[in-house]
PDB file of C-alpha atoms in Angstrom:
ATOM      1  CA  UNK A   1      69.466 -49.487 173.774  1.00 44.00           C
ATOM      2  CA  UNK A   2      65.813 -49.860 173.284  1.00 57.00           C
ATOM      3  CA  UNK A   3      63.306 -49.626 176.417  1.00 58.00           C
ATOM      4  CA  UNK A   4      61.568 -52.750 175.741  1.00 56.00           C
ATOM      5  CA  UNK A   5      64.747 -54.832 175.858  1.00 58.00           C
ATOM      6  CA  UNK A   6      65.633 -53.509 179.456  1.00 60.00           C
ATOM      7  CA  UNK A   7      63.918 -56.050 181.160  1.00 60.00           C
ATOM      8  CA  UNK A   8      64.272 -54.532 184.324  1.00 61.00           C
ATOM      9  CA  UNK A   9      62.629 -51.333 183.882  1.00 64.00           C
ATOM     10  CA  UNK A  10      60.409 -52.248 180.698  1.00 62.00           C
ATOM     11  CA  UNK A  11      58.354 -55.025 182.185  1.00 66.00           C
ATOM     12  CA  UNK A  12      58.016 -53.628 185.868  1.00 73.00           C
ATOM     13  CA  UNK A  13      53.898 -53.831 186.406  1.00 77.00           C
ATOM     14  CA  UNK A  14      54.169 -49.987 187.509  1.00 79.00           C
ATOM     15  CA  UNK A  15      55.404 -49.043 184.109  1.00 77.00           C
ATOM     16  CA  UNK A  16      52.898 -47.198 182.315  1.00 82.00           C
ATOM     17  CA  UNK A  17      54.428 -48.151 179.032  1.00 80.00           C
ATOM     18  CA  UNK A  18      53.803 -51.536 179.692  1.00 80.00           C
ATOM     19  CA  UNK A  19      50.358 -51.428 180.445  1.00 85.00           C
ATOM     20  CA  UNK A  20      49.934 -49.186 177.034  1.00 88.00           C
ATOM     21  CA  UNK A  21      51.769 -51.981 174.722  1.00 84.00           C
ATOM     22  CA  UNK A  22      49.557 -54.592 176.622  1.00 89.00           C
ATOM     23  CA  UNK A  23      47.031 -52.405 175.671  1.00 93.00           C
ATOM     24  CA  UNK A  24      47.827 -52.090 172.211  1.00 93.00           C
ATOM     25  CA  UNK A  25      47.902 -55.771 172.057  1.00 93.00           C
ATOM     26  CA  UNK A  26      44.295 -56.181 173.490  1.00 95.00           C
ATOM     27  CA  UNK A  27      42.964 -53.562 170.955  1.00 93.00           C
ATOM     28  CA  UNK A  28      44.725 -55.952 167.964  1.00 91.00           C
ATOM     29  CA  UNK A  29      43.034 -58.777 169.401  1.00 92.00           C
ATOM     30  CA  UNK A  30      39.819 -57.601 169.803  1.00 92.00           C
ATOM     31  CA  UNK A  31      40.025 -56.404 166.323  1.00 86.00           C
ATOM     32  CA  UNK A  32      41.556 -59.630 165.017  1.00 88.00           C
ATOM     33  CA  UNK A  33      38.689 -61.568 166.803  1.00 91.00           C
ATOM     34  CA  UNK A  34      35.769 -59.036 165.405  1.00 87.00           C
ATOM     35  CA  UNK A  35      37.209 -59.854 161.882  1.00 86.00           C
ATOM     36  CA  UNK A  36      38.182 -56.164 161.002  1.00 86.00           C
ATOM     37  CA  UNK A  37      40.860 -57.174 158.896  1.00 87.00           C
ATOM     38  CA  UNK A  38      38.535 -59.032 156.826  1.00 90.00           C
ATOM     39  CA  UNK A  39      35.974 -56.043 156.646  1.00 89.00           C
ATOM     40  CA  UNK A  40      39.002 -53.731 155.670  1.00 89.00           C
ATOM     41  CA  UNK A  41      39.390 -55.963 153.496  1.00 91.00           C
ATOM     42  CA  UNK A  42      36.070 -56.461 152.226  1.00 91.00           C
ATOM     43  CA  UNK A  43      36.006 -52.763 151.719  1.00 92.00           C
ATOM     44  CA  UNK A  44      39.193 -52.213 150.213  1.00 94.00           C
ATOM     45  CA  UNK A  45      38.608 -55.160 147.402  1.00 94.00           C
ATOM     46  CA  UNK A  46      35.157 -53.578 146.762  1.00 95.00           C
ATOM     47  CA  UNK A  47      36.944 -50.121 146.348  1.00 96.00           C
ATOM     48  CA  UNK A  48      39.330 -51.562 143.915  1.00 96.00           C
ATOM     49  CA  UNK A  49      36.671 -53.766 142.135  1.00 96.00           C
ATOM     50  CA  UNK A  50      35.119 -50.362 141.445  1.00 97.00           C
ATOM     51  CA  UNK A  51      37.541 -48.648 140.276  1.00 97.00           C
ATOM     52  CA  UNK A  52      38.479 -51.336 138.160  1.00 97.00           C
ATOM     53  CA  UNK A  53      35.040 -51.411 136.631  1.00 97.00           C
ATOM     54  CA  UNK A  54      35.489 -47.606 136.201  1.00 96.00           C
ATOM     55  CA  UNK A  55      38.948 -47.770 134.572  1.00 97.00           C
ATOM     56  CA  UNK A  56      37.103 -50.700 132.292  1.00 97.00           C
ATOM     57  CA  UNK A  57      34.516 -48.736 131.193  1.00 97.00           C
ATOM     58  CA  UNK A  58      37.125 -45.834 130.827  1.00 97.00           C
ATOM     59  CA  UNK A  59      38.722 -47.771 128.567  1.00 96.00           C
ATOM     60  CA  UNK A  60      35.481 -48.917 126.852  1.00 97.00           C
ATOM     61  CA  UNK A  61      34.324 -44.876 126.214  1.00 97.00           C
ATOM     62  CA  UNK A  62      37.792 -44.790 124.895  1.00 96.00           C
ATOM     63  CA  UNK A  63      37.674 -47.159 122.866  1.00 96.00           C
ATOM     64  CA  UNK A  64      34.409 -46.039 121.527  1.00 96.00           C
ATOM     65  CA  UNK A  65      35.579 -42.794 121.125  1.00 97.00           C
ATOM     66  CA  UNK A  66      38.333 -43.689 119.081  1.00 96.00           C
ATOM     67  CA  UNK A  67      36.526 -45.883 116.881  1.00 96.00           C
ATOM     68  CA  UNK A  68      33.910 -42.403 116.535  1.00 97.00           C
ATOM     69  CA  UNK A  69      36.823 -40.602 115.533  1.00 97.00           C
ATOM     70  CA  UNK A  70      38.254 -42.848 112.798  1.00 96.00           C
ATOM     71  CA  UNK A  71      34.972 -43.309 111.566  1.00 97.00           C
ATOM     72  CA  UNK A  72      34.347 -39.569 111.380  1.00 97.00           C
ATOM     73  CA  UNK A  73      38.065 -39.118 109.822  1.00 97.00           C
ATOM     74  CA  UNK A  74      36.961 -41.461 106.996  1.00 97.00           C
ATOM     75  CA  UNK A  75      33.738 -39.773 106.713  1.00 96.00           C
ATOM     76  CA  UNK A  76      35.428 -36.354 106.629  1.00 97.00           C
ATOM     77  CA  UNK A  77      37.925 -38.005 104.237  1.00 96.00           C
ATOM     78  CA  UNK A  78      34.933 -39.188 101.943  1.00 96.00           C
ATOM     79  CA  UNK A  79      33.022 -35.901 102.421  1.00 97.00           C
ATOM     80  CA  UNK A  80      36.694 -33.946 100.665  1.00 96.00           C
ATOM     81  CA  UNK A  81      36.968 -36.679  97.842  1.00 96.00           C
ATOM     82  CA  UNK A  82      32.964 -36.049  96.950  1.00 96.00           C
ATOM     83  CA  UNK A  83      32.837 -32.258  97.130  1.00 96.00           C
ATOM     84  CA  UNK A  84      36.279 -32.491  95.253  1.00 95.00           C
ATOM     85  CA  UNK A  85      34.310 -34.814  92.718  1.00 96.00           C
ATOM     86  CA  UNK A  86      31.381 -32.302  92.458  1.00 96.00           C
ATOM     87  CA  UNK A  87      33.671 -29.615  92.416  1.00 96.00           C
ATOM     88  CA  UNK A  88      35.610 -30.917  88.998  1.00 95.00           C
ATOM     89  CA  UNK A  89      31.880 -31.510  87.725  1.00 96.00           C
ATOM     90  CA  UNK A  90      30.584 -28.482  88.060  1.00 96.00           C
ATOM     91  CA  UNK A  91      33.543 -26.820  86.440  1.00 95.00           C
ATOM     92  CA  UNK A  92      33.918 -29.294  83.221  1.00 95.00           C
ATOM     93  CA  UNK A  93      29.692 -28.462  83.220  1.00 95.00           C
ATOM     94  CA  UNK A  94      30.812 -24.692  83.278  1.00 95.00           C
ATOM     95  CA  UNK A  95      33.023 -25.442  80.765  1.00 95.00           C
ATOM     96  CA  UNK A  96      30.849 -27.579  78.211  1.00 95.00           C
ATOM     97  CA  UNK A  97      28.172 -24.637  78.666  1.00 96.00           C
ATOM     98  CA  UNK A  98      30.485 -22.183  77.687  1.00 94.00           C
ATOM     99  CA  UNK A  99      31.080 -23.734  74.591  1.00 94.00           C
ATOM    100  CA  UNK A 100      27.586 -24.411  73.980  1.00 94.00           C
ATOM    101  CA  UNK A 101      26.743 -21.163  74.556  1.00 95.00           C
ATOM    102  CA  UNK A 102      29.708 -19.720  72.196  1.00 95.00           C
ATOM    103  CA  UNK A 103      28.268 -22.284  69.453  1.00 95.00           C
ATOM    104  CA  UNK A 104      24.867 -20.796  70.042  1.00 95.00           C
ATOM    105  CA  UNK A 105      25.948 -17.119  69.861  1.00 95.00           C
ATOM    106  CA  UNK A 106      27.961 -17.841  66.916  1.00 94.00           C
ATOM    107  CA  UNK A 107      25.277 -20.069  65.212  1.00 93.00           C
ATOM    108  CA  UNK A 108      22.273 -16.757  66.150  1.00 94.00           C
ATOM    109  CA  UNK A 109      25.091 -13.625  64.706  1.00 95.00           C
ATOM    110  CA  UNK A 110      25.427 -16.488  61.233  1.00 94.00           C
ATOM    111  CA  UNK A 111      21.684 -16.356  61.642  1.00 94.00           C
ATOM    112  CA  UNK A 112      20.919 -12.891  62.083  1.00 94.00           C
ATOM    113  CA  UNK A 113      23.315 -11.760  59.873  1.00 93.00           C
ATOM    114  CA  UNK A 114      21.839 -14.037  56.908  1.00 93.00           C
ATOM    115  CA  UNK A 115      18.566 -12.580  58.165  1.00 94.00           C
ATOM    116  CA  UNK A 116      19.747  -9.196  57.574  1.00 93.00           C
ATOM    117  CA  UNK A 117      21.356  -9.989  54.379  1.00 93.00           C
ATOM    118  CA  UNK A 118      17.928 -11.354  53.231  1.00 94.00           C
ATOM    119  CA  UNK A 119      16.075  -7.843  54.404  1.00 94.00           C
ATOM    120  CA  UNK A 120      18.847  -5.555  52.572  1.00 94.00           C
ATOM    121  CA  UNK A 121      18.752  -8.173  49.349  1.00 93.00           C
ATOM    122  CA  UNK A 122      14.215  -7.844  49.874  1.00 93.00           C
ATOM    123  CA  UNK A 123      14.242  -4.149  50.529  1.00 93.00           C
ATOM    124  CA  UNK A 124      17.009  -4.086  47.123  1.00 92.00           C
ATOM    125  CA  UNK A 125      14.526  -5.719  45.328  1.00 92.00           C
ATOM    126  CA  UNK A 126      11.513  -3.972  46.364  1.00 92.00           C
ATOM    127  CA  UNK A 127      13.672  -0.768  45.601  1.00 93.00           C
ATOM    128  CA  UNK A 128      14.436  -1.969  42.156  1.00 92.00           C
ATOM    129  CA  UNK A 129      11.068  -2.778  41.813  1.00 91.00           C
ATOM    130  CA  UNK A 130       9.531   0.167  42.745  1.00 90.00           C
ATOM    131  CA  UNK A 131      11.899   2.635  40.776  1.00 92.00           C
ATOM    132  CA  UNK A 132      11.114   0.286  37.593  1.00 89.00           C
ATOM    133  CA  UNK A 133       7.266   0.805  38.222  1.00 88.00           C
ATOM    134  CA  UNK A 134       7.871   3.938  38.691  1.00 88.00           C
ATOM    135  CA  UNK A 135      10.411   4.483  35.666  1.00 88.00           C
ATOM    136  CA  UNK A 136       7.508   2.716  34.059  1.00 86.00           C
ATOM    137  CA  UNK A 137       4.415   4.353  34.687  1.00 85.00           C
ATOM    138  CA  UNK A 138       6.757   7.702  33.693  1.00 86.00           C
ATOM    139  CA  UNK A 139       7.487   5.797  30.650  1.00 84.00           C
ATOM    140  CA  UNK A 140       3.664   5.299  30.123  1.00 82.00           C
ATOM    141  CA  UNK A 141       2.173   8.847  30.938  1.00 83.00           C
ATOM    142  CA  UNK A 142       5.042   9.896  28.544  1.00 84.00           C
ATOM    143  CA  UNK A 143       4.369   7.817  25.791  1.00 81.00           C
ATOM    144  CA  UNK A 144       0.656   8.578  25.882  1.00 80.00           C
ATOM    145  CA  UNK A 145       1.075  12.329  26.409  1.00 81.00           C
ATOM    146  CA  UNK A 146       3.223  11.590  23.052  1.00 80.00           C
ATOM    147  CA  UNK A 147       0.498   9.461  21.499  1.00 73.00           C
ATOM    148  CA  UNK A 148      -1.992  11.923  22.639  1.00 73.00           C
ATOM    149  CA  UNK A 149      -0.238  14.923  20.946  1.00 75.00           C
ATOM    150  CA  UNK A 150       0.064  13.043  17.629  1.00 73.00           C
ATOM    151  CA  UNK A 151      -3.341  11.204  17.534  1.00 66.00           C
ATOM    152  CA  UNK A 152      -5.106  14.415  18.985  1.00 67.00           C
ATOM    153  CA  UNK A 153      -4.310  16.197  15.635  1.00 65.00           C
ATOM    154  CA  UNK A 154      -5.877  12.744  14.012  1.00 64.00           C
ATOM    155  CA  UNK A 155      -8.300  12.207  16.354  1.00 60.00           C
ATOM    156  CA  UNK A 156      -8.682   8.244  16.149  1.00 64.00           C
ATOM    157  CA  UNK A 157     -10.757   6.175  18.351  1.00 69.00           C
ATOM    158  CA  UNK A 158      -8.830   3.110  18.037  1.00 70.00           C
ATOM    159  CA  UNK A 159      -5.767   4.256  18.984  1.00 65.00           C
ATOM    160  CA  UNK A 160      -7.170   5.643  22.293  1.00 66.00           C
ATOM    161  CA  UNK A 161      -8.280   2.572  22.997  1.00 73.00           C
ATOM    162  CA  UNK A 162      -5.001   1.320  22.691  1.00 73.00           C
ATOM    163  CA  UNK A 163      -2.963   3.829  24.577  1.00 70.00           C
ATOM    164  CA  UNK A 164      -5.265   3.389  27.402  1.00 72.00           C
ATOM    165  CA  UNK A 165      -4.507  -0.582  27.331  1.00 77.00           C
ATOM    166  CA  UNK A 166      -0.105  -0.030  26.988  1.00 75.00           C
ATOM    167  CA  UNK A 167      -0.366   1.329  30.926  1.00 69.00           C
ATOM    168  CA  UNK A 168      -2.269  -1.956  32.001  1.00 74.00           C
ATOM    169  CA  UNK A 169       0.111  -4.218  29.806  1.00 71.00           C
ATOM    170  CA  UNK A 170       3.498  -2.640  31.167  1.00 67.00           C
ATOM    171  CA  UNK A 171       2.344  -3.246  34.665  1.00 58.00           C
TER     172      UNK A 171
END
């Protein structure tokens, strides 16, 4: 049995445990009557308010920072597509030069080899040229040496005349 229901022994005025839960009592009062409770309270509700305001602007920053990273997703997402855009470019430009520059190559051998052709055909012709001048002016210093030799027995002033004008006519 509890001490505070022996009412004999509990509530005797020489019990010290009665004076300390008549204490106790006093202390509640006094605190009831200074309004404690309500400062407690005061304090506790201003606690919580702040750490509601923190846990809202926790959630804010979240929020935030979740909007930040979808946005930076997308971005990242955009970013891929372009360089994969640029990417495809570049190599259908690589491409389309190195056919242009095939068709060029081609086009300057077609070029330089008609060029050549036109060299070997000139230097031909400058060849056949020069061994005909040259089968000429043989031709020439023969036939006068043979006119000379014939007309030198005759001796005829005309026909020198003549010999010396075949070399400027076969010319």
């Amino acid at each position: 049995m509890p001490h505070f229901l022996d009412f004999g022994h509990f509530y005797d005025l020489s019990n010290p445990e009665l004076w300390v839960g008549i204490g106790l009592l006093l202390f509640f009062g006094i605190l009831v009557m200074a309004g404690v409770p309500k400062l407690v309270a005061g304090v506790l509700d201003a606690k919580a308010a702040k750490i509601q305001a923190e846990l809202d602007e926790a959630a804010r920053l979240r929020a935030e920072a979740e909007a930040l990273l979808a946005q930076i997703r997308q971005e990242k997402a955009e970013a891929e597509a372009q360089a994969a855009e640029m990417l495809a470019a570049a190599e259908s430009d690589a491409r389309r030069l190195e056919a242009e520059a095939k068709i060029k190559l081609e086009e300057d051998m077609v070029r330089r080899q008609q060029l050549a052709e036109r060299r070997i055909a000139q230097a031909e012709a400058q060849a056949t040229a020069d061994v005909r001048a040259a089968a000429t002016d043989q031709a020439v210093r023969a036939a006068e040496g043979i006119l000379a030799a014939r007309l030198a027995a005759q001796g005829d002033p005309q026909a020198d005349a003549a010999i010396a004008q075949i070399a400027s006519r076969l010319n």
